N, C-alpha and C. Protein backbone atom coordinates (compact mmCIF):
# COMPACT_ATOMS: atom_id res chain seq x y z
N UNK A 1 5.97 -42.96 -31.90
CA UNK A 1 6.06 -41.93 -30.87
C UNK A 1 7.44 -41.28 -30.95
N UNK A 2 7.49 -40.20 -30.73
CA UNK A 2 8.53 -39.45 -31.04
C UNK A 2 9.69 -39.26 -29.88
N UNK A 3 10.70 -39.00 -29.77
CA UNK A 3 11.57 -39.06 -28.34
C UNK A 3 10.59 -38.26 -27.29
N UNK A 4 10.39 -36.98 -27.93
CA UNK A 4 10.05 -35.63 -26.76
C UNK A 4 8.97 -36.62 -26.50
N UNK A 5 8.04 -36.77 -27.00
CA UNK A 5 6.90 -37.76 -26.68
C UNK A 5 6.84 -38.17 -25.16
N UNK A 6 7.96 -39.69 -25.83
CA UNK A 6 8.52 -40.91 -24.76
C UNK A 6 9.54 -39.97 -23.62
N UNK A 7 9.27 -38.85 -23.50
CA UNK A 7 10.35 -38.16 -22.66
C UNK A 7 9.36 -37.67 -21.55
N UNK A 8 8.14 -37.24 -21.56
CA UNK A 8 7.05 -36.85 -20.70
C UNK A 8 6.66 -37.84 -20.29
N UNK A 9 6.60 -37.94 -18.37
CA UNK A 9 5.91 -39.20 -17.54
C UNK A 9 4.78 -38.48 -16.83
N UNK A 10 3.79 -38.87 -15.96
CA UNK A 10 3.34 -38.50 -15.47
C UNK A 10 2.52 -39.70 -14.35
N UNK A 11 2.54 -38.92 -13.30
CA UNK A 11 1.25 -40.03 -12.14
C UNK A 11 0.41 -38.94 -11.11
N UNK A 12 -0.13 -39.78 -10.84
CA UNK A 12 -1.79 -39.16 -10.53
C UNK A 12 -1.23 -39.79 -8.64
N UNK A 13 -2.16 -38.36 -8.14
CA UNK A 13 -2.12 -38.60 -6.62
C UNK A 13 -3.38 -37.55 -6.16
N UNK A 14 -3.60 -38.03 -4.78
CA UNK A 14 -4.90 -37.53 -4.33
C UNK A 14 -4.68 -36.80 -3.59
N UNK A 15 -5.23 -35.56 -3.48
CA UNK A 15 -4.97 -34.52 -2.25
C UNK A 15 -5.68 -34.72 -1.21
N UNK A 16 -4.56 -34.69 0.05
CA UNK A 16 -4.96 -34.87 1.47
C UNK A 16 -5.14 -33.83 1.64
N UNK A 17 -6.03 -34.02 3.11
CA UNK A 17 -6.06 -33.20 4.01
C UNK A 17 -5.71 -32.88 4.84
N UNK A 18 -4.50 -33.59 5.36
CA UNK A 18 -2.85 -32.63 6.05
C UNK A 18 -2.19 -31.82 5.04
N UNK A 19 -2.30 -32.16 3.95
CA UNK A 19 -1.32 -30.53 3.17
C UNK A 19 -2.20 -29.20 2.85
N UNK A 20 -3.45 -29.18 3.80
CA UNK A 20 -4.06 -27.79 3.37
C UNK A 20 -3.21 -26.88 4.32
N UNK A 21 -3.21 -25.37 3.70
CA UNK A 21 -3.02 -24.44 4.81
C UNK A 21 -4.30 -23.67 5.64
N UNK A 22 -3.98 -22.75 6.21
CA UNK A 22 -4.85 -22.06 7.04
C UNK A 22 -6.10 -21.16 5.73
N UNK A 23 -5.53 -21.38 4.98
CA UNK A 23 -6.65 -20.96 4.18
C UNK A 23 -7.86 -21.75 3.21
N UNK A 24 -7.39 -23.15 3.76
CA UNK A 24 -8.20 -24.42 3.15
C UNK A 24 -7.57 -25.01 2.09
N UNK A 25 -7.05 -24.28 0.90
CA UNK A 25 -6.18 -24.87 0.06
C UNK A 25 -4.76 -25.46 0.16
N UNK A 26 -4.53 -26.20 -0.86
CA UNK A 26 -2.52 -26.87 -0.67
C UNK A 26 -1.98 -25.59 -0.39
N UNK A 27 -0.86 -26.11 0.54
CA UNK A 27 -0.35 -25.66 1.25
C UNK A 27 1.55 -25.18 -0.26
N UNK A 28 1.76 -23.95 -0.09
CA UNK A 28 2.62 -23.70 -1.33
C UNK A 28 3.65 -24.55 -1.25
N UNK A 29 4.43 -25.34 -0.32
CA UNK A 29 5.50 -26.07 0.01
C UNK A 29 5.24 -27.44 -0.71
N UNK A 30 3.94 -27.82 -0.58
CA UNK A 30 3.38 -29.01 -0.90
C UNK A 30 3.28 -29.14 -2.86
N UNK A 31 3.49 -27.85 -3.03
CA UNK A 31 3.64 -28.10 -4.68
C UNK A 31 4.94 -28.83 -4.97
N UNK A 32 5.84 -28.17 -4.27
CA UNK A 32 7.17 -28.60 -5.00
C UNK A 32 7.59 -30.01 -4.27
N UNK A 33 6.94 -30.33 -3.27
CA UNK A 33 6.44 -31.94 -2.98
C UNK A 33 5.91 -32.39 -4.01
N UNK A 34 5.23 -32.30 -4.87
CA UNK A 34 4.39 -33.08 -5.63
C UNK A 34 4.99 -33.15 -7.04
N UNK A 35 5.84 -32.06 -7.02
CA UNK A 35 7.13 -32.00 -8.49
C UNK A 35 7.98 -32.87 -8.10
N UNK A 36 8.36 -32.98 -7.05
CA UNK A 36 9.72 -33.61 -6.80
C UNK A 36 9.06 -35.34 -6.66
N UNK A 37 8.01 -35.60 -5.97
CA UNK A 37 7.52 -36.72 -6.24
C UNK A 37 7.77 -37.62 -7.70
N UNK A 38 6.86 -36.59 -8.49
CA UNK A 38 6.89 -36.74 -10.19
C UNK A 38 8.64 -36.99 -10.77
N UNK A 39 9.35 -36.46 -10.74
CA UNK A 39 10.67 -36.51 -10.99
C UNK A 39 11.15 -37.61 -10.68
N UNK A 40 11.09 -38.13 -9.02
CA UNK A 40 11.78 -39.46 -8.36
C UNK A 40 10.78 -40.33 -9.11
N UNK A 41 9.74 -40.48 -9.79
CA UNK A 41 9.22 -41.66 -10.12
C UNK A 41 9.70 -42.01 -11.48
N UNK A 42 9.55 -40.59 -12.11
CA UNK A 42 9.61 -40.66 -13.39
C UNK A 42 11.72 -41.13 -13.40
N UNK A 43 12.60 -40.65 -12.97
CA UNK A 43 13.79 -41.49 -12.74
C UNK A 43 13.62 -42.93 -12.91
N UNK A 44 12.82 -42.91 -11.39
CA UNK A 44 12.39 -44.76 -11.29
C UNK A 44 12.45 -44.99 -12.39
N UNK A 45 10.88 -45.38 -13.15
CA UNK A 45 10.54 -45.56 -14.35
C UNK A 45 11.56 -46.00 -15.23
N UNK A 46 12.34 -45.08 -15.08
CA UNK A 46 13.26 -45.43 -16.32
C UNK A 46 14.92 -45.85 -15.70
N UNK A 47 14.65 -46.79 -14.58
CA UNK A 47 15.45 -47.63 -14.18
C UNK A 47 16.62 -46.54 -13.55
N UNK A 48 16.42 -45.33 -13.25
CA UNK A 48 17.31 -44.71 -12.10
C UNK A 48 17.12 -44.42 -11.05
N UNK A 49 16.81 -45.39 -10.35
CA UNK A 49 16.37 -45.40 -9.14
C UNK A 49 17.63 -44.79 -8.33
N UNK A 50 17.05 -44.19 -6.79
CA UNK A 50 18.38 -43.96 -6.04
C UNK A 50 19.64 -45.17 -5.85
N UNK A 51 19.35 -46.15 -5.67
CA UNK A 51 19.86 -47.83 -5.67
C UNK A 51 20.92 -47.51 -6.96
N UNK A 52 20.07 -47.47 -7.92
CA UNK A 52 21.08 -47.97 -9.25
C UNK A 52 21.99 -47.11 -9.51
N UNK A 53 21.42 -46.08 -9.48
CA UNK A 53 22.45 -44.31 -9.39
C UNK A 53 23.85 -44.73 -8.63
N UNK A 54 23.79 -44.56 -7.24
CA UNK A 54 24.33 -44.74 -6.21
C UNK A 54 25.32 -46.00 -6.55
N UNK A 55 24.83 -47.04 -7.26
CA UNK A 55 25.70 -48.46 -7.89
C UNK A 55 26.61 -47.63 -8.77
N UNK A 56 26.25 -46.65 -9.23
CA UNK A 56 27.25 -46.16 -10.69
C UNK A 56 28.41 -44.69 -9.68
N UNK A 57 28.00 -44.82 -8.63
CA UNK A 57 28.63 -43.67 -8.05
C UNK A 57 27.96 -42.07 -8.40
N UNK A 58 26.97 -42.19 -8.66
CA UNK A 58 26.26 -40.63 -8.96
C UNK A 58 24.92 -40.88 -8.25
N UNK A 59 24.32 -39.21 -8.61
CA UNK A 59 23.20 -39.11 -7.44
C UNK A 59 22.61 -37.62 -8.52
N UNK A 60 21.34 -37.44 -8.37
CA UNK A 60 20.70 -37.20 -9.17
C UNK A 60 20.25 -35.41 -7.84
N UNK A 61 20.99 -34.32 -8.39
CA UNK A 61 20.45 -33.18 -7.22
C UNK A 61 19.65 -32.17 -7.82
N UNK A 62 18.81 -31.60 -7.09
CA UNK A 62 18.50 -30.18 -7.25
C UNK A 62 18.96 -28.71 -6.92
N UNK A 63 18.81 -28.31 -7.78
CA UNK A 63 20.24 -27.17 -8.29
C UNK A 63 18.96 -25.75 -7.87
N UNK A 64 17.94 -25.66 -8.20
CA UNK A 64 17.00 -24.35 -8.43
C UNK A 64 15.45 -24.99 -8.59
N UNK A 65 14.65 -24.75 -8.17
CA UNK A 65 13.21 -24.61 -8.40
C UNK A 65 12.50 -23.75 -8.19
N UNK A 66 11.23 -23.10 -9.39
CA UNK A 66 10.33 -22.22 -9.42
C UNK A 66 8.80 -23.16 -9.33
N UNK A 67 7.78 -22.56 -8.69
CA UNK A 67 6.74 -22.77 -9.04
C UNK A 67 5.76 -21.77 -9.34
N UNK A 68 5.06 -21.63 -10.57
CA UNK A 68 3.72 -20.54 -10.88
C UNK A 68 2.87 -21.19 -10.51
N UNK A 69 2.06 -20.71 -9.22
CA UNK A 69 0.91 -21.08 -9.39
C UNK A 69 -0.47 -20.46 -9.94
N UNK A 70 -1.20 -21.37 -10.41
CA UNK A 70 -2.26 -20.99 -11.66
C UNK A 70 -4.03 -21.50 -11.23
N UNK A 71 -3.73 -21.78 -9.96
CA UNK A 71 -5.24 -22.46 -9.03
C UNK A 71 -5.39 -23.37 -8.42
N UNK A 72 -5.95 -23.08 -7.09
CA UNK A 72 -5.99 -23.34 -5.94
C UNK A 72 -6.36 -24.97 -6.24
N UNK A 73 -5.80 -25.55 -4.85
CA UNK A 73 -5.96 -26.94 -5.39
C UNK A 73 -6.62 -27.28 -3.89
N UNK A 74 -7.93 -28.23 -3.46
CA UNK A 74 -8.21 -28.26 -2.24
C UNK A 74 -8.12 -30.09 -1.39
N UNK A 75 -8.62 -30.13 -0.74
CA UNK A 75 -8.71 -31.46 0.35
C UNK A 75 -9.56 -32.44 -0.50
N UNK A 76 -9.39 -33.79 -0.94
CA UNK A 76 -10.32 -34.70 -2.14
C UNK A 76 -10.32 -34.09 -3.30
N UNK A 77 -9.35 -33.59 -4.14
CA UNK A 77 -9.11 -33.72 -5.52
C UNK A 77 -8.16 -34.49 -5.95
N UNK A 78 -8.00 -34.75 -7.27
CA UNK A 78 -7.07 -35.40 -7.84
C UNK A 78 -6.23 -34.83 -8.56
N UNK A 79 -4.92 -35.07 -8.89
CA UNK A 79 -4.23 -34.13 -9.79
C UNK A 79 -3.37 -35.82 -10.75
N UNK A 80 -3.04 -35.06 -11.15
CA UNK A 80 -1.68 -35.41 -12.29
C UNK A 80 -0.58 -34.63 -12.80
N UNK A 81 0.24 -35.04 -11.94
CA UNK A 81 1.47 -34.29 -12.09
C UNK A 81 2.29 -34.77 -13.43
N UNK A 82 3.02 -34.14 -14.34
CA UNK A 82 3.68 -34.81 -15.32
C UNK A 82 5.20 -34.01 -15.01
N UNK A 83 6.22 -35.14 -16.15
CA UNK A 83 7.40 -34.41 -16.11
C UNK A 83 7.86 -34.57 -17.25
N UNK A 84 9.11 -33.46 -17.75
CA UNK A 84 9.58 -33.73 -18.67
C UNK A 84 10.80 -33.35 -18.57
N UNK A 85 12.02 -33.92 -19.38
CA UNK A 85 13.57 -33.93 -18.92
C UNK A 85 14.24 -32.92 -19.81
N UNK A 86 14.94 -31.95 -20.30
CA UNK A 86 15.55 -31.41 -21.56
C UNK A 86 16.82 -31.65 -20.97
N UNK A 87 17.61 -31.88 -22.19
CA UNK A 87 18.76 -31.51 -21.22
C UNK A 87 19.47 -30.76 -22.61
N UNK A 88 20.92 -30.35 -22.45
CA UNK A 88 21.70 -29.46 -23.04
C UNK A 88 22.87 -29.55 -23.32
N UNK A 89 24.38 -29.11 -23.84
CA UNK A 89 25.23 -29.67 -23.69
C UNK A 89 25.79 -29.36 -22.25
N UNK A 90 25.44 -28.22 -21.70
CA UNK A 90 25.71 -28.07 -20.01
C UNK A 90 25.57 -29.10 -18.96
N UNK A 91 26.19 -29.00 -17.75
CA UNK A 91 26.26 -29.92 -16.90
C UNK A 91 25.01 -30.21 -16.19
N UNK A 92 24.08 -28.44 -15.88
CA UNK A 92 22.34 -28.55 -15.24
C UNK A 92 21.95 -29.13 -16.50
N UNK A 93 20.53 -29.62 -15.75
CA UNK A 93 19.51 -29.56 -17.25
C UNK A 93 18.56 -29.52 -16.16
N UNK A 94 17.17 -29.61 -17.25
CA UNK A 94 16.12 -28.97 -16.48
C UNK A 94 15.02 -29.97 -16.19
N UNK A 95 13.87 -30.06 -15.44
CA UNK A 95 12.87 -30.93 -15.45
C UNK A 95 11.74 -30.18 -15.30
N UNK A 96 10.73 -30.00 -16.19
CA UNK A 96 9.32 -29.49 -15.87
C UNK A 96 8.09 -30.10 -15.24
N UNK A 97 7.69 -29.57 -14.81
CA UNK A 97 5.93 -30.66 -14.18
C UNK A 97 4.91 -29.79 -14.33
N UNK A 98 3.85 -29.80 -14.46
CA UNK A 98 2.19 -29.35 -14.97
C UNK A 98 1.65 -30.26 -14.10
N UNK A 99 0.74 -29.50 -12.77
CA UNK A 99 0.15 -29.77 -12.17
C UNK A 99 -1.06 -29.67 -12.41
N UNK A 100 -2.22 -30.42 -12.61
CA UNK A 100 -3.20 -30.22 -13.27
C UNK A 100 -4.44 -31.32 -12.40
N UNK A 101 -5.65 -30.68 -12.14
CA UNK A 101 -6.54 -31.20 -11.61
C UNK A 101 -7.44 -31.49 -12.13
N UNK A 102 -7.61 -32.91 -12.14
CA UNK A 102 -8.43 -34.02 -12.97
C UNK A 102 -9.55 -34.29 -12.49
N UNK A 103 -9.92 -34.23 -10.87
CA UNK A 103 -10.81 -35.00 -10.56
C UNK A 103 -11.30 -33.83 -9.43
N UNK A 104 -12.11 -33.45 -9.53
CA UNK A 104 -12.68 -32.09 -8.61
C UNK A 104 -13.34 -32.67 -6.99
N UNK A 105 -13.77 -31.81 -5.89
CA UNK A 105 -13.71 -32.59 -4.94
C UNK A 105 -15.16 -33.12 -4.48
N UNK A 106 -16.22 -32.99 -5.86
CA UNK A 106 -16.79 -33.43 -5.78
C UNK A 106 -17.36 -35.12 -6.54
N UNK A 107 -15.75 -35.15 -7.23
CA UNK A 107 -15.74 -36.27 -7.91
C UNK A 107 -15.77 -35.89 -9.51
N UNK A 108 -16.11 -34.93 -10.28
CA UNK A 108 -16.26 -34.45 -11.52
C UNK A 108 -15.41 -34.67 -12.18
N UNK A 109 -15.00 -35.45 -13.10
CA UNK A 109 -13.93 -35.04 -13.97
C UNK A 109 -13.27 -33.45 -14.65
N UNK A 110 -12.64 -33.09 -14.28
CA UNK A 110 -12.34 -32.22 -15.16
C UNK A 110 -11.19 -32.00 -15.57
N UNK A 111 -10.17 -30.62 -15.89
CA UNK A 111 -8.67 -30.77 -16.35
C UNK A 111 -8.16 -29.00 -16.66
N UNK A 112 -8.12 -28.86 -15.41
CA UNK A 112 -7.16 -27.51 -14.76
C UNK A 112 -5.88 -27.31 -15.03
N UNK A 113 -5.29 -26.76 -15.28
CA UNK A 113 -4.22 -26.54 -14.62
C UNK A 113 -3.53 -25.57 -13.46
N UNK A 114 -3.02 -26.06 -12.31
CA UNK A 114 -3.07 -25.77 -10.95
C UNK A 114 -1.57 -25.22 -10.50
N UNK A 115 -0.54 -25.23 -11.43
CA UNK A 115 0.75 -24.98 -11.11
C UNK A 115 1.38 -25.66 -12.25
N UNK A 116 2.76 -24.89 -12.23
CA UNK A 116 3.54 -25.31 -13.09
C UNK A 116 5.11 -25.14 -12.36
N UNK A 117 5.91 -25.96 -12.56
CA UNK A 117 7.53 -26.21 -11.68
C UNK A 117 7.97 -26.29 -12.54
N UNK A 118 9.62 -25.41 -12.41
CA UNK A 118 10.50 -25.24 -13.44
C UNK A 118 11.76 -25.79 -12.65
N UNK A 119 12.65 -26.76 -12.64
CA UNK A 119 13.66 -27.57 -11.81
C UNK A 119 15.26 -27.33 -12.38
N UNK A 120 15.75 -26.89 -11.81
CA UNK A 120 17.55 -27.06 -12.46
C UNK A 120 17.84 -28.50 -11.75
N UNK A 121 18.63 -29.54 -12.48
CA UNK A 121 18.94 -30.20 -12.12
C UNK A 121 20.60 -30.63 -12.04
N UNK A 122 20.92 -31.15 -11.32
CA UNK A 122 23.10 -32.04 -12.12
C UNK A 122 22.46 -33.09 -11.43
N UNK A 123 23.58 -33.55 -12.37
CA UNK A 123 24.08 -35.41 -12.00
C UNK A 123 25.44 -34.92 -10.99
N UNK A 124 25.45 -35.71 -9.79
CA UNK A 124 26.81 -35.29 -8.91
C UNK A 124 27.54 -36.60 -9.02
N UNK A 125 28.76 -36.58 -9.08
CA UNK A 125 29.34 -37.69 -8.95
C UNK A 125 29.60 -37.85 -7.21
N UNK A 126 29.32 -38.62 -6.30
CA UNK A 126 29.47 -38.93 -5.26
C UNK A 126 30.95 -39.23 -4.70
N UNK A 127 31.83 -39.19 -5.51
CA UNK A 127 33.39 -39.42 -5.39
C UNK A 127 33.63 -38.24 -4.90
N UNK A 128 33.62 -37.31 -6.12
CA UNK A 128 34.48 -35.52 -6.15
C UNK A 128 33.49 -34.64 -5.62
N UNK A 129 31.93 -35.64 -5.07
CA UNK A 129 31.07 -34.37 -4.95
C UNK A 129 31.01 -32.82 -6.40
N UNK A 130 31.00 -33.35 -7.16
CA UNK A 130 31.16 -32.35 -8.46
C UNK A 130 30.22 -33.15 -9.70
N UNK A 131 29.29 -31.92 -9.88
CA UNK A 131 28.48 -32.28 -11.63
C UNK A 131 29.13 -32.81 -12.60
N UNK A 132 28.78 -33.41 -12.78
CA UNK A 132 29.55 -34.71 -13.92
C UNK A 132 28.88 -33.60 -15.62
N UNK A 133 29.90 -33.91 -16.26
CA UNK A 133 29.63 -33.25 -17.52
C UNK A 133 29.26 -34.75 -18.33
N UNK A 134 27.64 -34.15 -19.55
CA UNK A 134 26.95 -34.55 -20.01
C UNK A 134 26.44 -35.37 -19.50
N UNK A 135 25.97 -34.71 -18.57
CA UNK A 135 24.69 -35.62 -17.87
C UNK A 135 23.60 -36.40 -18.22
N UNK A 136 22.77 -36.37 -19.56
CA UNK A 136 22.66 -37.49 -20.74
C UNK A 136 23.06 -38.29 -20.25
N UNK A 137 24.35 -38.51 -21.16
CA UNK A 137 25.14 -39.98 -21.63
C UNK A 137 25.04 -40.60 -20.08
N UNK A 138 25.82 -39.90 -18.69
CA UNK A 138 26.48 -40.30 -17.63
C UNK A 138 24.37 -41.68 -17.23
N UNK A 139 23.39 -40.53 -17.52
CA UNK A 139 21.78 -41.13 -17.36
C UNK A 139 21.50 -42.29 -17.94
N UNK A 140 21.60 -42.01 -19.28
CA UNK A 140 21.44 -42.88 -20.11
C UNK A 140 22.35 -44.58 -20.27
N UNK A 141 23.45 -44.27 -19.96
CA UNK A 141 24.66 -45.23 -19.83
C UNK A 141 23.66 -46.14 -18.18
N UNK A 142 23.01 -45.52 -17.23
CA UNK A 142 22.66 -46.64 -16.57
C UNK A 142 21.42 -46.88 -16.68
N UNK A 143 20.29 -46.07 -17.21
CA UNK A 143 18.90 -45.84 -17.05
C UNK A 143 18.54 -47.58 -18.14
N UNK A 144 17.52 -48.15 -17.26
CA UNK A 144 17.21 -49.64 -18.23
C UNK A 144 16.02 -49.49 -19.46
N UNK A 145 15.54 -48.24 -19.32
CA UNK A 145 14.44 -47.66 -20.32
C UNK A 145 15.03 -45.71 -20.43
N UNK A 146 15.85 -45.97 -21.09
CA UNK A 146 16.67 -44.51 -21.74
C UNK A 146 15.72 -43.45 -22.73
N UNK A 147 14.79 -43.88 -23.37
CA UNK A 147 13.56 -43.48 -23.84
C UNK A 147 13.13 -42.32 -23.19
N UNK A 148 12.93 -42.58 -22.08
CA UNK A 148 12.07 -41.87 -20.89
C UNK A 148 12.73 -40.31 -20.64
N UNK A 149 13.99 -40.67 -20.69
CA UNK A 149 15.02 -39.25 -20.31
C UNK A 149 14.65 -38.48 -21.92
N UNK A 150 14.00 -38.43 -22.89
CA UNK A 150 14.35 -37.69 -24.08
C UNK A 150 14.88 -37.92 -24.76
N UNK A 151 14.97 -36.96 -26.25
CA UNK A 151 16.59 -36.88 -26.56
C UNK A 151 17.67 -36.37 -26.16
N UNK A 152 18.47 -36.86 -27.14
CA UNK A 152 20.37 -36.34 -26.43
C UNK A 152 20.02 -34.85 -27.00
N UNK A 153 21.01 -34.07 -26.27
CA UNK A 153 21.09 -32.73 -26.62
C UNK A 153 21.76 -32.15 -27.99
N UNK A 154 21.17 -31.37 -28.54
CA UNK A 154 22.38 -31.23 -29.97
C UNK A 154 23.37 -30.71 -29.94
């Protein structure tokens, strides 16, 4: 498996029916809930939890987010959110997610795609309150499965 590979996470969640809006479908706020979900796990995952971060004196922020949405998502479907990390020699780097609906609300399998999130991210150092340069290494130096973040930037 290749880095970029081992660099894409993804988990599956079920749509309620408190995040519809007045028009029956997810509610637009509730997308970038479901990116940001994907992100904090996919961290987890790879041993950067808020806990361990916070042990090293950094904290993991959001800098910018876009979402396209690409179809309506309703009350009893399933999705699968995925993520993926790039980073750069810059201090942001970015995180993507593909929202995609797997399980229709009548139970059907199928495989949509329902939105897509584009994330600026920094590493802050919690001391100077200031983006730590090469945010990589600063990840990688605590993450217990480093895999997960990608490759290093060229």
């Amino acid at each position: 498996m290749s880095a970029e590979q081992a660099a894409r996470f993804a988990v599956r969640i079920g749509v309620r029916s408190y995040e519809m809006d007045v028009n029956g479908h997810v509610n637009h706020a509730v997308y970038h809930q479901y990116a940001e979900h994907a992100r904090m796990e996919h961290f987890r995952a790879s041993g950067l939890s808020e806990h361990a971060l916070a042990g090293h004196g950094l904290t993991v922020v959001l800098l910018s987010t876009t979402v396209h949405f690409r179809a309506e998502l309703r009350a009893g479907e399933t999705v699968d959110i995925d993520s993926e990390i790039a980073f750069t020699r810059r201090k942001p780097f970015t995180m993507s997610h593909r929202i995609r609906r797997v399980v229709d609300g009548a139970g059907t399998p199928v495989d949509q795609l329902a939105a897509e999130a584009e994330c600026t991210m920094g590493v802050l150092d919690l001391g100077t309150r200031r983006l730590v340069a090469d945010p990589y290494a600063r990840l990688s130096a605590v993450a217990t499965d480093p895999a997960l973040l990608g490759p290093a930037p060229d």
